[in-house]
PDB file of C-alpha atoms and ligand atoms in Angstrom:
ATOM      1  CA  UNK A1195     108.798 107.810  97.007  1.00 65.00           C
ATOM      2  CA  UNK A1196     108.401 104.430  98.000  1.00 70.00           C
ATOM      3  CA  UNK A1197     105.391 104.870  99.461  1.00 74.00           C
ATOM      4  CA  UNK A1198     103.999 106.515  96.689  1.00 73.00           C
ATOM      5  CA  UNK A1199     105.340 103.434  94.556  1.00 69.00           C
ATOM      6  CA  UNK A1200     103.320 101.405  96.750  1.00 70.00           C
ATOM      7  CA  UNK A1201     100.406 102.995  96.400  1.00 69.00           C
ATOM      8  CA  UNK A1202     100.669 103.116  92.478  1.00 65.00           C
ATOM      9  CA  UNK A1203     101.284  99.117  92.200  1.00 63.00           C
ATOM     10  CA  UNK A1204      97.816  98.621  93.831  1.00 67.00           C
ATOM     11  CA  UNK A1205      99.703  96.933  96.876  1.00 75.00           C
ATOM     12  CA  UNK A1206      98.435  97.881 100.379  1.00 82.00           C
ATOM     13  CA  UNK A1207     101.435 100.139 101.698  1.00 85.00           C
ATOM     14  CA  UNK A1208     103.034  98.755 105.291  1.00 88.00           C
ATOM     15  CA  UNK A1209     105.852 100.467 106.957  1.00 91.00           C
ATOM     16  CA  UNK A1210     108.448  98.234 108.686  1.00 92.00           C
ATOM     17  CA  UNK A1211     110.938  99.949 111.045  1.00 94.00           C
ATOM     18  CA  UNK A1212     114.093  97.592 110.640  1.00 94.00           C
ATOM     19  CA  UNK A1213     116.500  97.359 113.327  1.00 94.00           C
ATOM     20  CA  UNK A1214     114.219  99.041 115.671  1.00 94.00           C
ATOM     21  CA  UNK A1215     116.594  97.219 118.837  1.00 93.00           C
ATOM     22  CA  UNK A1216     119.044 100.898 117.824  1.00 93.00           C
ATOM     23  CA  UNK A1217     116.197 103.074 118.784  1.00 91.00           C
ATOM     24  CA  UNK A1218     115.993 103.956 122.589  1.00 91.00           C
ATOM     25  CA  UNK A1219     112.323 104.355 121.924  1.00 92.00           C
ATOM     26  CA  UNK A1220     111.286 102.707 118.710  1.00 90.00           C
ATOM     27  CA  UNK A1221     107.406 103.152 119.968  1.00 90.00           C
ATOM     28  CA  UNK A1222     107.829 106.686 119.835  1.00 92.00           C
ATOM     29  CA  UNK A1223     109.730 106.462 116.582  1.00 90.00           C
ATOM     30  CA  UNK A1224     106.851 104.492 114.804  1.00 90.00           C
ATOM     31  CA  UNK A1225     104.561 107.096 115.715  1.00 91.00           C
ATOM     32  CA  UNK A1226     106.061 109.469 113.970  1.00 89.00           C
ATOM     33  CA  UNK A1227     106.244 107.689 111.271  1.00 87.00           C
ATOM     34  CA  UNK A1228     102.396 106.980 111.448  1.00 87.00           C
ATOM     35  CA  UNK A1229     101.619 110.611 111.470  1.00 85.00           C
ATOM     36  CA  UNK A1230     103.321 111.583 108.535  1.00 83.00           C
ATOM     37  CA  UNK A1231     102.123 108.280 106.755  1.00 81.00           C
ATOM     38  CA  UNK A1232      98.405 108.705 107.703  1.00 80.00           C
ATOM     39  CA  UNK A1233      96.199 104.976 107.215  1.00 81.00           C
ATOM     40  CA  UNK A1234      99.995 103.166 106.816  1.00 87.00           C
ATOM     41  CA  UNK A1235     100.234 100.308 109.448  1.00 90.00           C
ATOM     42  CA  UNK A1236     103.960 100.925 111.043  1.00 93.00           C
ATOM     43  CA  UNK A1237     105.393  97.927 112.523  1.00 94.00           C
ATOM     44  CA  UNK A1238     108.850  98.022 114.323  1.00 95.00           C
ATOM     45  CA  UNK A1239     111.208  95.172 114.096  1.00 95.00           C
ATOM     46  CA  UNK A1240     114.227  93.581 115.231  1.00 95.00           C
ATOM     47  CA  UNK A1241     115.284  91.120 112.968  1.00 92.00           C
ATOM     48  CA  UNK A1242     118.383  90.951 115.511  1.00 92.00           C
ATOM     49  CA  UNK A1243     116.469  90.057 118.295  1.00 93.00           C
ATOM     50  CA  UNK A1244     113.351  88.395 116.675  1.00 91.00           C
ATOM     51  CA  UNK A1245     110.829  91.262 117.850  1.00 92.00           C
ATOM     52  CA  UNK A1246     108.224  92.264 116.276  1.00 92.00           C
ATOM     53  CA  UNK A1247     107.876  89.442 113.540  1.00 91.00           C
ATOM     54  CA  UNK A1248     104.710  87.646 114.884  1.00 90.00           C
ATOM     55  CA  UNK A1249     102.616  91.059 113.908  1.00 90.00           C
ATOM     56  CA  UNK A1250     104.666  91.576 110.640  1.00 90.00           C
ATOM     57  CA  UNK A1251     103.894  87.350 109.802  1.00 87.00           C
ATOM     58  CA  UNK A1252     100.395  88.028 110.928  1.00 86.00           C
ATOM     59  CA  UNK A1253     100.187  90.988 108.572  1.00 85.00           C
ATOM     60  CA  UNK A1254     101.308  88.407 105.499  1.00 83.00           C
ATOM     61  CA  UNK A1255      98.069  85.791 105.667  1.00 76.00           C
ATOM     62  CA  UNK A1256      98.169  83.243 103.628  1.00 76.00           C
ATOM     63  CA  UNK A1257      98.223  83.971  99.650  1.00 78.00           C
ATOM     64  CA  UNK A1258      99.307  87.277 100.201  1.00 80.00           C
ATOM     65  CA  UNK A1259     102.833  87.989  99.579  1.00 78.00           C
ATOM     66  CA  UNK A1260     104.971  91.105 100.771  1.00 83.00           C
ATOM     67  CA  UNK A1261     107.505  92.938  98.985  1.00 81.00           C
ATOM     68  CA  UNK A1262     110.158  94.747 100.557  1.00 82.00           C
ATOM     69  CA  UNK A1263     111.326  98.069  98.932  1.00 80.00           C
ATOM     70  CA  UNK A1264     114.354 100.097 100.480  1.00 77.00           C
ATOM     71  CA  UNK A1265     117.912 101.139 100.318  1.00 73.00           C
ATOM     72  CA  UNK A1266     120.782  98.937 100.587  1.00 73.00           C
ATOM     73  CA  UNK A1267     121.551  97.775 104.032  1.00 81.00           C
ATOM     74  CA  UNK A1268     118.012  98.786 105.333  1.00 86.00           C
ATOM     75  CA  UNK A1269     118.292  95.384 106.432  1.00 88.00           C
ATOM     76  CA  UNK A1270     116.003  93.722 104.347  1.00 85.00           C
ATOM     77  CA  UNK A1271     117.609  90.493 103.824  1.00 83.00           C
ATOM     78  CA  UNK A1272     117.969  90.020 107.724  1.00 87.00           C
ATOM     79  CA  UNK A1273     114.233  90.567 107.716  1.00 89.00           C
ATOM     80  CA  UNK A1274     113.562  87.623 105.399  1.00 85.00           C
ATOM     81  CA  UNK A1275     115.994  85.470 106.938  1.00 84.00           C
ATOM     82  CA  UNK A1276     114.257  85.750 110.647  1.00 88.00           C
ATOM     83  CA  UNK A1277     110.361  85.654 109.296  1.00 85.00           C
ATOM     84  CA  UNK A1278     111.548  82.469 107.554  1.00 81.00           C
ATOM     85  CA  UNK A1279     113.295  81.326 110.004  1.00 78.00           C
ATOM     86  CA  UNK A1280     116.241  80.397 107.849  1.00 64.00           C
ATOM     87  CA  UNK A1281     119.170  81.937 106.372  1.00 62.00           C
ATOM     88  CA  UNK A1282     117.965  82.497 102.723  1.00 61.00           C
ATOM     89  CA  UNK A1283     119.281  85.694 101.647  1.00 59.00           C
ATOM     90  CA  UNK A1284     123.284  86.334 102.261  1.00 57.00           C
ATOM     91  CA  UNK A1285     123.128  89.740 104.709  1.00 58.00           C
ATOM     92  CA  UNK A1286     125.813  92.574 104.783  1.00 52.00           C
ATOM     93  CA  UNK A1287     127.874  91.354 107.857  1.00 46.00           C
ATOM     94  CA  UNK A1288     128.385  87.671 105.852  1.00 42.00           C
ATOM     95  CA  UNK A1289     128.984  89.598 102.320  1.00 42.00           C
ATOM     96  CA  UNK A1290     131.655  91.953 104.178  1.00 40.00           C
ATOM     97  CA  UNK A1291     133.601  88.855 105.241  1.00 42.00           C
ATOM     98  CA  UNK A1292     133.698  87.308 101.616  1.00 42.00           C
ATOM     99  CA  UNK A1293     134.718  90.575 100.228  1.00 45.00           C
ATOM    100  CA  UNK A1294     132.246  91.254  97.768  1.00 45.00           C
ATOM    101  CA  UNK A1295     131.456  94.586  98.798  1.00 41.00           C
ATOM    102  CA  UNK A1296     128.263  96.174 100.573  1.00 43.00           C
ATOM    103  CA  UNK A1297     125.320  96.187  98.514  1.00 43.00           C
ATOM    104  CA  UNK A1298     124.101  92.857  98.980  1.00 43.00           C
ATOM    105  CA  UNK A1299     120.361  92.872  97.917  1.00 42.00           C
ATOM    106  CA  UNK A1300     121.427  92.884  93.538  1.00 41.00           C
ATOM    107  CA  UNK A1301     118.970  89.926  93.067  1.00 46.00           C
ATOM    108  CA  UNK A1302     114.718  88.754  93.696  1.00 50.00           C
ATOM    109  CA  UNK A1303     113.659  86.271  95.173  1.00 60.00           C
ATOM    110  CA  UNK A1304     110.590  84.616  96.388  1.00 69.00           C
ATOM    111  CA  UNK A1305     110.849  83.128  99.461  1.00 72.00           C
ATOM    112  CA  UNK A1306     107.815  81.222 101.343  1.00 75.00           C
ATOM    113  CA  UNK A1307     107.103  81.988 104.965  1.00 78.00           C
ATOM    114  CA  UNK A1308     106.344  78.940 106.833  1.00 78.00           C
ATOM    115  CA  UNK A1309     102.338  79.376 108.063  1.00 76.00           C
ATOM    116  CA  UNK A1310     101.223  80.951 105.294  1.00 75.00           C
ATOM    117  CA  UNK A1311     102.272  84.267 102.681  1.00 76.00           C
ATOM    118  CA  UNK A1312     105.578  84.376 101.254  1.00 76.00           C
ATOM    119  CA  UNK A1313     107.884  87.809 100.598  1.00 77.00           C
ATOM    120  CA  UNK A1314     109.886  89.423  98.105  1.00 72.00           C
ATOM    121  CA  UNK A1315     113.259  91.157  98.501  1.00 67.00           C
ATOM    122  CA  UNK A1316     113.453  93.693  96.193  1.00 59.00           C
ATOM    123  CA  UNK A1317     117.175  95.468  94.724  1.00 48.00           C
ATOM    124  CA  UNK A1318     117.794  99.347  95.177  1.00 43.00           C
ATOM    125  CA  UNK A1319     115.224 101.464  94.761  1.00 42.00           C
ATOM    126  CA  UNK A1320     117.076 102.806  91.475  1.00 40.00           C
ATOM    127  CA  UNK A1321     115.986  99.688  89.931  1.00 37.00           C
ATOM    128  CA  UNK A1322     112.415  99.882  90.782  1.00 41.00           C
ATOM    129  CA  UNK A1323     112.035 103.405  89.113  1.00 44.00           C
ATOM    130  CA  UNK A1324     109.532 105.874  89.157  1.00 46.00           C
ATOM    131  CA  UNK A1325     106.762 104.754  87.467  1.00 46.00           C
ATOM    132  CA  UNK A1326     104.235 107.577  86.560  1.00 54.00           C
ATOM    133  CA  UNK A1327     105.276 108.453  90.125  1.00 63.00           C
ATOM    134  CA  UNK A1328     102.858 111.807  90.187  1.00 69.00           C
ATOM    135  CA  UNK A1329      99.821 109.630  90.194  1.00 69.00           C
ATOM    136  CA  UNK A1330     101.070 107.873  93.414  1.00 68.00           C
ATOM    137  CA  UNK A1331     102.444 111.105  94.760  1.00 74.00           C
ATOM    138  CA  UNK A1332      98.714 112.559  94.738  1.00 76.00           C
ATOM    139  CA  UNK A1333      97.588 109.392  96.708  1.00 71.00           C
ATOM    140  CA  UNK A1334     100.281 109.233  99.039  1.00 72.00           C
ATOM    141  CA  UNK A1335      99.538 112.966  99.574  1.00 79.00           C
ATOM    142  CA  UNK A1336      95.953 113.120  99.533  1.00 81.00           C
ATOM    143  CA  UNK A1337      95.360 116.042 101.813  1.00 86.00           C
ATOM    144  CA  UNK A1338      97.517 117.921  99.751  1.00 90.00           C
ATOM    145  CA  UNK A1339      95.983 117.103  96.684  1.00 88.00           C
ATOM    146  CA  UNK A1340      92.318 117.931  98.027  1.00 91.00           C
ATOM    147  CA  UNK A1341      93.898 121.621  99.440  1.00 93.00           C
ATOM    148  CA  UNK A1342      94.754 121.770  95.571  1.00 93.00           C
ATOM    149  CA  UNK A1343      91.660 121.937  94.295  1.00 93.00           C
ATOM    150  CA  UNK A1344      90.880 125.163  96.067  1.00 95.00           C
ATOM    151  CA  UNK A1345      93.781 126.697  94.798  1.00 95.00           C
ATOM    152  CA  UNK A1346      92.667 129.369  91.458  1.00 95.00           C
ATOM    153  CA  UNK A1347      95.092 128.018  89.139  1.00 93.00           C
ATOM    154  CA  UNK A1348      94.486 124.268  88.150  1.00 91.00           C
ATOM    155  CA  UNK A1349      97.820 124.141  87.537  1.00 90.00           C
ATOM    156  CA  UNK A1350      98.687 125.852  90.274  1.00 92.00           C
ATOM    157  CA  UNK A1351     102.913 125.374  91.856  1.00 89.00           C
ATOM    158  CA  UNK A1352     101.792 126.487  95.191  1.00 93.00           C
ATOM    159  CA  UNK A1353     105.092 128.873  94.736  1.00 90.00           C
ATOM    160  CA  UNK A1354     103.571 132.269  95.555  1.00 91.00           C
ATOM    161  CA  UNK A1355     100.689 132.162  93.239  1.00 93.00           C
ATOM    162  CA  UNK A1356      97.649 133.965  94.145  1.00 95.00           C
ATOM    163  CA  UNK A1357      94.853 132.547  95.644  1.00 95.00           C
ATOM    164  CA  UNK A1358      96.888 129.484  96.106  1.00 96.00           C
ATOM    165  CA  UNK A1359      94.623 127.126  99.113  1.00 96.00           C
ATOM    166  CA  UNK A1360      98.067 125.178  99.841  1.00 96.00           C
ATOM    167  CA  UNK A1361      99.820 128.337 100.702  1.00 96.00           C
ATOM    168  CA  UNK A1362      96.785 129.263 102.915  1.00 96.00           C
ATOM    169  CA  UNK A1363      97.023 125.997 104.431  1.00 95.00           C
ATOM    170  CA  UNK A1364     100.723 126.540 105.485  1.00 95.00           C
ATOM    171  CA  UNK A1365      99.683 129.726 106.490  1.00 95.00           C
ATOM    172  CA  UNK A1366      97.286 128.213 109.062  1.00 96.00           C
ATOM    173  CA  UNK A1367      98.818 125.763 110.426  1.00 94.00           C
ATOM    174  CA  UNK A1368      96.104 122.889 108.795  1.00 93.00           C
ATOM    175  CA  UNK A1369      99.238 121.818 106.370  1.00 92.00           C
ATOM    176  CA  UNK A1370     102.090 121.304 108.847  1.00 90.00           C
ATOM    177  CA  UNK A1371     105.539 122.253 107.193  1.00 90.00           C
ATOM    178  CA  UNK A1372     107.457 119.073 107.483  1.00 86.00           C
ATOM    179  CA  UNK A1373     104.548 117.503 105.375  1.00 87.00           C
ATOM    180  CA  UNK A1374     104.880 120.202 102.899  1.00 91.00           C
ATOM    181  CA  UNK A1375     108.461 119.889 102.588  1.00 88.00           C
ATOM    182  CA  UNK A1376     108.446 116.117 102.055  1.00 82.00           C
ATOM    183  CA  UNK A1377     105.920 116.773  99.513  1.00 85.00           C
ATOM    184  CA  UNK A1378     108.232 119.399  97.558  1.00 88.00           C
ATOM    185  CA  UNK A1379     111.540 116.734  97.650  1.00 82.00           C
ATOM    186  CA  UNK A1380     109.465 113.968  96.203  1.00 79.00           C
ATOM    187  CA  UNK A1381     107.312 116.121  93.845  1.00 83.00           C
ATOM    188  CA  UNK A1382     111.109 117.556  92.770  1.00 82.00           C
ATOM    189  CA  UNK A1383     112.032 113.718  92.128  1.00 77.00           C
ATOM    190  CA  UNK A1384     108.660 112.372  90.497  1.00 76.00           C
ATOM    191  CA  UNK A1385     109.738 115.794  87.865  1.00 79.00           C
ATOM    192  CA  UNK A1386     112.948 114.947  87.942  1.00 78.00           C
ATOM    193  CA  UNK A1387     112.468 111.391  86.799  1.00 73.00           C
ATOM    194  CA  UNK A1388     110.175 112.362  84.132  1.00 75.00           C
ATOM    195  CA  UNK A1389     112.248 114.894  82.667  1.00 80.00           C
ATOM    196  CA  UNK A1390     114.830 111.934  82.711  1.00 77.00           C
ATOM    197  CA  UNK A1391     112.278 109.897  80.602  1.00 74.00           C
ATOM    198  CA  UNK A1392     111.473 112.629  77.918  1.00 78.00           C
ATOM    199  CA  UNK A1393     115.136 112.903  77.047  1.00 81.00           C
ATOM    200  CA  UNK A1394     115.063 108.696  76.660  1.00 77.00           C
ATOM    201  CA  UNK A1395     112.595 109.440  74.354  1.00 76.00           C
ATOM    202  CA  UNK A1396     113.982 112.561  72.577  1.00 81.00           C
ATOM    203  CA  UNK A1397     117.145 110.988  71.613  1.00 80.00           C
ATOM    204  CA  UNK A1398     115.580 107.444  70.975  1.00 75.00           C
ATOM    205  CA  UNK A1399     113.600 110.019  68.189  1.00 74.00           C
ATOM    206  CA  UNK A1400     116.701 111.908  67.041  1.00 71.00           C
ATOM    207  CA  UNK A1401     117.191 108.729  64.824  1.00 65.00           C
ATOM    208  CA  UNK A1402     113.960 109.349  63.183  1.00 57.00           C
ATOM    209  CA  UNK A1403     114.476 113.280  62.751  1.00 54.00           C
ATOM    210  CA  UNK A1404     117.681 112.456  60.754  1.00 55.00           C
ATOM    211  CA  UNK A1405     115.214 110.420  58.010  1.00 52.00           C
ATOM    212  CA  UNK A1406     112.572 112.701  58.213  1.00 51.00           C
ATOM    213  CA  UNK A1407     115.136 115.383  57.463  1.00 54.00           C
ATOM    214  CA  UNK A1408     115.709 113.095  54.130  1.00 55.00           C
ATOM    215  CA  UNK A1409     112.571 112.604  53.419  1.00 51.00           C
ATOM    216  CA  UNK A1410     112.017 116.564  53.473  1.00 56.00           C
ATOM    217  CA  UNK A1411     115.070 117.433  51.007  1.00 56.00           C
ATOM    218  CA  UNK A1412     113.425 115.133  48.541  1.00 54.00           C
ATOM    219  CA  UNK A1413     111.378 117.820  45.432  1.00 54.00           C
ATOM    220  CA  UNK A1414     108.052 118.281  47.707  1.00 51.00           C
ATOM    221  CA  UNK A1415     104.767 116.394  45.858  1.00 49.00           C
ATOM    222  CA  UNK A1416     102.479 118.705  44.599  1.00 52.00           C
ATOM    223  CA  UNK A1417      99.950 119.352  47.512  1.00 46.00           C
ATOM    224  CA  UNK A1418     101.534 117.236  49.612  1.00 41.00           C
ATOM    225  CA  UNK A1419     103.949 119.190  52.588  1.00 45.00           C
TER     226      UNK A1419
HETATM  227  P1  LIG B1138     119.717  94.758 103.010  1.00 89.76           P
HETATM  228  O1  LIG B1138     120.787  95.321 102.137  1.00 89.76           O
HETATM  229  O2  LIG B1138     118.533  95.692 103.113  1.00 89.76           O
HETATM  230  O3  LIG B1138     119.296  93.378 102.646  1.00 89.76           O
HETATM  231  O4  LIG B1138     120.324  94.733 104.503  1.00 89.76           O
HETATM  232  P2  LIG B1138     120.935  93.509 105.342  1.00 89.76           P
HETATM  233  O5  LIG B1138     119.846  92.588 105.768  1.00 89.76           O
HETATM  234  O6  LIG B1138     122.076  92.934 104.596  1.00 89.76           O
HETATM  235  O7  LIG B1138     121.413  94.278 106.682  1.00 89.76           O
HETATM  236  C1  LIG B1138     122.322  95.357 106.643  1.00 89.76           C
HETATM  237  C2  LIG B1138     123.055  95.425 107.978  1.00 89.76           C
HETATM  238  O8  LIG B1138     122.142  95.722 109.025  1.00 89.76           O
HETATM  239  C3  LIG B1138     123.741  94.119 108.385  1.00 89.76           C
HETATM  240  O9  LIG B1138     124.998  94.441 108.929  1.00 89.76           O
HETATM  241  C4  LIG B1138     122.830  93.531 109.432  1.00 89.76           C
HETATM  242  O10 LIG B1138     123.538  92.745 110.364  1.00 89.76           O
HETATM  243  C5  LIG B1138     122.257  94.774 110.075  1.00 89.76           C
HETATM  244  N1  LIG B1138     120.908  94.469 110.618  1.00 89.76           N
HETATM  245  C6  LIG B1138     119.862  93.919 109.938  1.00 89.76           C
HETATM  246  N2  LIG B1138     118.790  93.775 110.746  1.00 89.76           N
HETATM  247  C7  LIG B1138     119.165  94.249 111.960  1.00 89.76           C
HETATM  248  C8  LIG B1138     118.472  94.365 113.221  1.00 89.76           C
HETATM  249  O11 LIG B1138     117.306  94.000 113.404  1.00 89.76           O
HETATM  250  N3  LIG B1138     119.173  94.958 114.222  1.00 89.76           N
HETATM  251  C9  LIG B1138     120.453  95.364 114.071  1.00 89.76           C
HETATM  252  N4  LIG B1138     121.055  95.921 115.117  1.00 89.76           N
HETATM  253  N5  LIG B1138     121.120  95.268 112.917  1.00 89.76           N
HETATM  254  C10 LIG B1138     120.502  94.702 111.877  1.00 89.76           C
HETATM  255 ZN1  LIG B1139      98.476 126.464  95.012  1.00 89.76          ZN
END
């Protein structure tokens, strides 16, 4: 999802593995990544340990500014705090002590990064939404898109359809299954979401319906309907 988000906004999508001084092997870990995020840059980090940053800074040039997007206690704010240097976002361990519960990343901010670039920490995902998420979806998941095309039904679910290419694909081994299934969770979110947004809409109508339903007991005009 966030990827796809990424993609959508017209920003060029980076992966940052936080925290990578808990992996045992966080090499091996960002190559995973990279495979199932093909043309994504993944860049481990310890924002612990200060590892990794010098890449991550080097990746943020000057007038270019980077935006993080993930879940609460990804450990974004400790991210900004060591590529700036500074403490200018208050992280989990401090909020914990002052009591104000876990989530601490409720606010934006845009914080300059000394040598150039600046970044962006971004709330919960929840608050970033979905926006026309199916159009990011198909970039994010380009190879599945293209198998698409060959399937006979243009709008084809790829649920046991015949002549469906991304079944074949499966079939074959050329569309690996953990792919597919990542695909089917976030294609089952971009609908979900949308379905979300009709109802806004429906009942932000229902108001209208009730004066239209007015309007229609009035005597009809002649010709009119
Ligand atoms: P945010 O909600 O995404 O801004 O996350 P925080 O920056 O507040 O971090 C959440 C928790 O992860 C805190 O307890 C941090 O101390 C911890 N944390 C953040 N970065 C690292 C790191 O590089 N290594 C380790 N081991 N812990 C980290
Ligand atoms: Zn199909």
């Amino acid at each position: 999802v966030l990827l796809s988000l990424a993609h959508e906004s017209g920003a060029r999508p980076l992966v940052v593995l936080t925290k990578a001084d808990l992996a045992a092997d966080p090499a091996a870990l960002a190559r995973q990544l990279a495979a199932v995020a093909p043309g994504v840059p993944v860049l481990p980090v310890s924002a612990e340990l200060g590892l990794g940053l010098d890449p991550l800074r080097a990746e943020v040039a000057p007038g270019r500014t980077l935006g993080l997007l993930g879940p609460s206690g990804a450990g974004k704010s400790s991210l900004v705090n060591a590529l700036v240097g500074a403490v200018m976002m208050p992280t989990q361990a401090i909020r914990r002590v002052d009591g104000k519960g876990r989530h601490t990343t409720t606010w934006r901010a845009l914080v300059p990064i000394p040598g150039g670039g600046a970044v962006i920490d971004t709330p919960g995902v929840r608050a970033v939404g979905l926006l026309d998420g199916a159009a990011g979806l198909d970039r994010a998941f380009a190879d599945i898109a293209g198998l698409a095309e060959g399937c006979r039904y243009a709008d084809c679910g790829h649920d046991g359809e015949p002549a469906c290419a991304v079944r074949e694909a499966l079939h074959t081994g050329e569309l690996s299954t953990r792919r597919w299934e990542s695909w089917r969770r976030l294609q089952g979110e971009v609908a979900h979401e949308s379905r979300r947004r009709e109802a806004r809409v429906a009942a932000e109508r229902r108001g209208g319906w009730r004066s239209a339903r007015r309007r229609a007991a009035r005597p009809p005009t002649p010709g009119g309907y």
